[in-house]
Amino acid sequence: DGVELLLKIFLSSFCVMIILNELEWSGMLRSSPLLWNWLPRGYIYAFIGLVSVEENNLKPSSGALNTLPIDYTAAVFIETASWMMFVMGILYISLSLCCCQLIQTKVRENYKERVAERKKIFEDGLTSLEFRQNDPTMT
């Protein structure tokens, strides 16, 4: 059926987009408010998971398809991945409602500041030994 094929193509493209988003490889996806904020991201992930679960139903609609062997290993894998996507969506929604994204943002900013500070120290020519000798907290 053409609609099922089109739906599978859309689901596959969404899955690629989700992988790129989670790996933070695409700048376009990182700057998208729809995927940057955890609440809409969770809704999208849960929706894609539920659609994948529904699409994975292996009920042949015509008599000719009843004679084909069904690979249940692939079906179980798709079913498991679909439910995992749904659970991740619910987890993103829950963490968003608990304001955990603010904590993650602060931790990342703090990490970037510390990395920039350490780079500056090493660019100025201080070795780790000199840094330890000049650091009042190390005495």
PDB file of C-alpha atoms in Angstrom:
ATOM      1  CA  ASP A   1       0.000   0.000   0.000  1.00  0.00           C
ATOM      2  CA  GLY A   2       1.334   3.453  -0.899  1.00  0.00           C
ATOM      3  CA  VAL A   3       0.268   5.099   2.344  1.00  0.00           C
ATOM      4  CA  GLU A   4       2.127   2.515   4.453  1.00  0.00           C
ATOM      5  CA  LEU A   5       5.263   2.945   2.336  1.00  0.00           C
ATOM      6  CA  LEU A   6       5.079   6.721   2.656  1.00  0.00           C
ATOM      7  CA  LEU A   7       4.574   6.417   6.414  1.00  0.00           C
ATOM      8  CA  LYS A   8       7.635   4.151   6.686  1.00  0.00           C
ATOM      9  CA  ILE A   9       9.714   6.655   4.712  1.00  0.00           C
ATOM     10  CA  PHE A  10       8.599   9.476   7.024  1.00  0.00           C
ATOM     11  CA  LEU A  11       9.317   7.418  10.138  1.00  0.00           C
ATOM     12  CA  SER A  12      12.776   6.529   8.827  1.00  0.00           C
ATOM     13  CA  SER A  13      13.575  10.170   8.094  1.00  0.00           C
ATOM     14  CA  PHE A  14      12.356  11.196  11.569  1.00  0.00           C
ATOM     15  CA  CYS A  15      14.556   8.518  13.116  1.00  0.00           C
ATOM     16  CA  VAL A  16      17.620   9.853  11.265  1.00  0.00           C
ATOM     17  CA  MET A  17      16.708  13.364  12.423  1.00  0.00           C
ATOM     18  CA  ILE A  18      16.365  12.139  16.024  1.00  0.00           C
ATOM     19  CA  ILE A  19      19.750  10.412  15.914  1.00  0.00           C
ATOM     20  CA  LEU A  20      21.424  13.564  14.555  1.00  0.00           C
ATOM     21  CA  ASN A  21      19.643  15.638  17.191  1.00  0.00           C
ATOM     22  CA  GLU A  22      20.707  13.405  20.081  1.00  0.00           C
ATOM     23  CA  LEU A  23      24.318  13.307  18.863  1.00  0.00           C
ATOM     24  CA  GLU A  24      24.192  17.103  18.408  1.00  0.00           C
ATOM     25  CA  TRP A  25      25.782  16.849  14.971  1.00  0.00           C
ATOM     26  CA  SER A  26      23.555  19.199  13.027  1.00  0.00           C
ATOM     27  CA  GLY A  27      23.565  22.892  13.872  1.00  0.00           C
ATOM     28  CA  MET A  28      20.174  23.341  12.251  1.00  0.00           C
ATOM     29  CA  LEU A  29      18.629  20.795  14.607  1.00  0.00           C
ATOM     30  CA  ARG A  30      20.415  22.222  17.657  1.00  0.00           C
ATOM     31  CA  SER A  31      19.024  25.699  17.015  1.00  0.00           C
ATOM     32  CA  SER A  32      15.480  24.467  16.409  1.00  0.00           C
ATOM     33  CA  PRO A  33      13.299  25.429  19.393  1.00  0.00           C
ATOM     34  CA  LEU A  34      11.018  22.488  18.647  1.00  0.00           C
ATOM     35  CA  LEU A  35      13.812  19.964  19.208  1.00  0.00           C
ATOM     36  CA  TRP A  36      15.921  21.965  21.665  1.00  0.00           C
ATOM     37  CA  ASN A  37      13.236  22.188  24.342  1.00  0.00           C
ATOM     38  CA  TRP A  38      12.626  18.875  26.090  1.00  0.00           C
ATOM     39  CA  LEU A  39       8.831  19.141  26.310  1.00  0.00           C
ATOM     40  CA  PRO A  40       8.074  19.227  22.552  1.00  0.00           C
ATOM     41  CA  ARG A  41      10.963  16.832  21.950  1.00  0.00           C
ATOM     42  CA  GLY A  42       9.329  14.361  24.322  1.00  0.00           C
ATOM     43  CA  TYR A  43       5.969  14.698  22.591  1.00  0.00           C
ATOM     44  CA  ILE A  44       7.595  14.113  19.183  1.00  0.00           C
ATOM     45  CA  TYR A  45       9.525  11.072  20.408  1.00  0.00           C
ATOM     46  CA  ALA A  46       6.458   9.559  22.081  1.00  0.00           C
ATOM     47  CA  PHE A  47       4.354  10.155  18.978  1.00  0.00           C
ATOM     48  CA  ILE A  48       6.925   8.567  16.673  1.00  0.00           C
ATOM     49  CA  GLY A  49       7.221   5.614  19.040  1.00  0.00           C
ATOM     50  CA  LEU A  50       3.468   5.056  19.122  1.00  0.00           C
ATOM     51  CA  VAL A  51       3.120   5.379  15.346  1.00  0.00           C
ATOM     52  CA  SER A  52       5.964   2.883  14.921  1.00  0.00           C
ATOM     53  CA  VAL A  53       4.283   0.430  17.295  1.00  0.00           C
ATOM     54  CA  GLU A  54       1.050   0.715  15.344  1.00  0.00           C
ATOM     55  CA  GLU A  55       2.837   0.407  11.991  1.00  0.00           C
ATOM     56  CA  ASN A  56       4.674  -2.718  13.124  1.00  0.00           C
ATOM     57  CA  ASN A  57       1.514  -4.832  13.257  1.00  0.00           C
ATOM     58  CA  LEU A  58       2.204  -7.890  11.099  1.00  0.00           C
ATOM     59  CA  LYS A  59      -1.263  -8.732   9.890  1.00  0.00           C
ATOM     60  CA  PRO A  60      -1.248  -9.459   6.149  1.00  0.00           C
ATOM     61  CA  SER A  61      -4.232  -7.890   4.430  1.00  0.00           C
ATOM     62  CA  SER A  62      -4.314 -10.091   1.325  1.00  0.00           C
ATOM     63  CA  GLY A  63      -4.270 -13.839   0.799  1.00  0.00           C
ATOM     64  CA  ALA A  64      -1.043 -13.762  -1.227  1.00  0.00           C
ATOM     65  CA  LEU A  65       0.898 -12.324   1.694  1.00  0.00           C
ATOM     66  CA  ASN A  66      -0.199 -15.145   4.012  1.00  0.00           C
ATOM     67  CA  THR A  67       2.225 -17.545   2.291  1.00  0.00           C
ATOM     68  CA  LEU A  68       5.298 -15.359   2.878  1.00  0.00           C
ATOM     69  CA  PRO A  69       7.476 -16.245   5.890  1.00  0.00           C
ATOM     70  CA  ILE A  70       7.531 -13.538   8.549  1.00  0.00           C
ATOM     71  CA  ASP A  71      10.841 -12.660  10.171  1.00  0.00           C
ATOM     72  CA  TYR A  72       9.832 -12.325  13.813  1.00  0.00           C
ATOM     73  CA  THR A  73      13.329 -11.270  14.899  1.00  0.00           C
ATOM     74  CA  ALA A  74      13.045  -8.048  12.920  1.00  0.00           C
ATOM     75  CA  ALA A  75       9.499  -7.539  14.186  1.00  0.00           C
ATOM     76  CA  VAL A  76      10.594  -7.920  17.813  1.00  0.00           C
ATOM     77  CA  PHE A  77      13.497  -5.507  17.227  1.00  0.00           C
ATOM     78  CA  ILE A  78      11.196  -2.886  15.687  1.00  0.00           C
ATOM     79  CA  GLU A  79       8.645  -3.370  18.455  1.00  0.00           C
ATOM     80  CA  THR A  80      11.315  -2.996  21.141  1.00  0.00           C
ATOM     81  CA  ALA A  81      12.861   0.086  19.508  1.00  0.00           C
ATOM     82  CA  SER A  82       9.419   1.636  19.121  1.00  0.00           C
ATOM     83  CA  TRP A  83       8.552   1.161  22.782  1.00  0.00           C
ATOM     84  CA  MET A  84      11.974   2.485  23.795  1.00  0.00           C
ATOM     85  CA  MET A  85      11.318   5.605  21.703  1.00  0.00           C
ATOM     86  CA  PHE A  86       7.953   6.042  23.445  1.00  0.00           C
ATOM     87  CA  VAL A  87       9.533   5.628  26.894  1.00  0.00           C
ATOM     88  CA  MET A  88      12.262   8.147  26.018  1.00  0.00           C
ATOM     89  CA  GLY A  89       9.563  10.594  24.966  1.00  0.00           C
ATOM     90  CA  ILE A  90       7.764  10.176  28.283  1.00  0.00           C
ATOM     91  CA  LEU A  91      11.095  10.550  30.101  1.00  0.00           C
ATOM     92  CA  TYR A  92      11.861  13.807  28.259  1.00  0.00           C
ATOM     93  CA  ILE A  93       8.382  15.117  29.099  1.00  0.00           C
ATOM     94  CA  SER A  94       8.777  14.161  32.778  1.00  0.00           C
ATOM     95  CA  LEU A  95      12.250  15.682  33.076  1.00  0.00           C
ATOM     96  CA  SER A  96      11.045  18.838  31.358  1.00  0.00           C
ATOM     97  CA  LEU A  97       8.181  19.204  33.811  1.00  0.00           C
ATOM     98  CA  CYS A  98      10.720  18.832  36.669  1.00  0.00           C
ATOM     99  CA  CYS A  99      12.850  21.664  35.171  1.00  0.00           C
ATOM    100  CA  CYS A 100      15.860  19.364  34.666  1.00  0.00           C
ATOM    101  CA  GLN A 101      16.757  21.055  31.392  1.00  0.00           C
ATOM    102  CA  LEU A 102      17.708  24.210  33.323  1.00  0.00           C
ATOM    103  CA  ILE A 103      20.094  22.180  35.468  1.00  0.00           C
ATOM    104  CA  GLN A 104      21.652  20.582  32.378  1.00  0.00           C
ATOM    105  CA  THR A 105      22.096  24.001  30.750  1.00  0.00           C
ATOM    106  CA  LYS A 106      23.836  25.392  33.847  1.00  0.00           C
ATOM    107  CA  VAL A 107      26.132  22.363  34.083  1.00  0.00           C
ATOM    108  CA  ARG A 108      27.130  22.712  30.418  1.00  0.00           C
ATOM    109  CA  GLU A 109      27.819  26.438  30.799  1.00  0.00           C
ATOM    110  CA  ASN A 110      29.941  25.771  33.888  1.00  0.00           C
ATOM    111  CA  TYR A 111      31.888  23.090  32.017  1.00  0.00           C
ATOM    112  CA  LYS A 112      32.543  25.421  29.058  1.00  0.00           C
ATOM    113  CA  GLU A 113      33.802  28.139  31.424  1.00  0.00           C
ATOM    114  CA  ARG A 114      36.175  25.716  33.160  1.00  0.00           C
ATOM    115  CA  VAL A 115      37.509  24.419  29.834  1.00  0.00           C
ATOM    116  CA  ALA A 116      38.088  27.983  28.599  1.00  0.00           C
ATOM    117  CA  GLU A 117      39.875  28.830  31.858  1.00  0.00           C
ATOM    118  CA  ARG A 118      42.156  25.791  31.569  1.00  0.00           C
ATOM    119  CA  LYS A 119      42.942  26.570  27.930  1.00  0.00           C
ATOM    120  CA  LYS A 120      43.890  30.107  28.891  1.00  0.00           C
ATOM    121  CA  ILE A 121      46.177  28.806  31.644  1.00  0.00           C
ATOM    122  CA  PHE A 122      48.040  26.530  29.246  1.00  0.00           C
ATOM    123  CA  GLU A 123      48.182  29.151  26.483  1.00  0.00           C
ATOM    124  CA  ASP A 124      49.820  31.584  28.921  1.00  0.00           C
ATOM    125  CA  GLY A 125      52.621  29.085  29.361  1.00  0.00           C
ATOM    126  CA  LEU A 126      51.986  27.825  32.857  1.00  0.00           C
ATOM    127  CA  THR A 127      52.794  24.176  33.281  1.00  0.00           C
ATOM    128  CA  SER A 128      50.742  22.026  35.591  1.00  0.00           C
ATOM    129  CA  LEU A 129      53.564  22.111  38.199  1.00  0.00           C
ATOM    130  CA  GLU A 130      53.727  25.925  38.199  1.00  0.00           C
ATOM    131  CA  PHE A 131      49.939  26.065  38.331  1.00  0.00           C
ATOM    132  CA  ARG A 132      49.909  23.818  41.410  1.00  0.00           C
ATOM    133  CA  GLN A 133      52.601  25.897  43.119  1.00  0.00           C
ATOM    134  CA  ASN A 134      50.699  29.146  42.478  1.00  0.00           C
ATOM    135  CA  ASP A 135      47.292  27.741  43.386  1.00  0.00           C
ATOM    136  CA  PRO A 136      46.399  28.687  46.989  1.00  0.00           C
ATOM    137  CA  THR A 137      43.939  25.816  47.276  1.00  0.00           C
ATOM    138  CA  MET A 138      46.729  23.250  46.755  1.00  0.00           C
ATOM    139  CA  THR A 139      48.714  24.164  49.895  1.00  0.00           C
TER     140      THR A 139
END
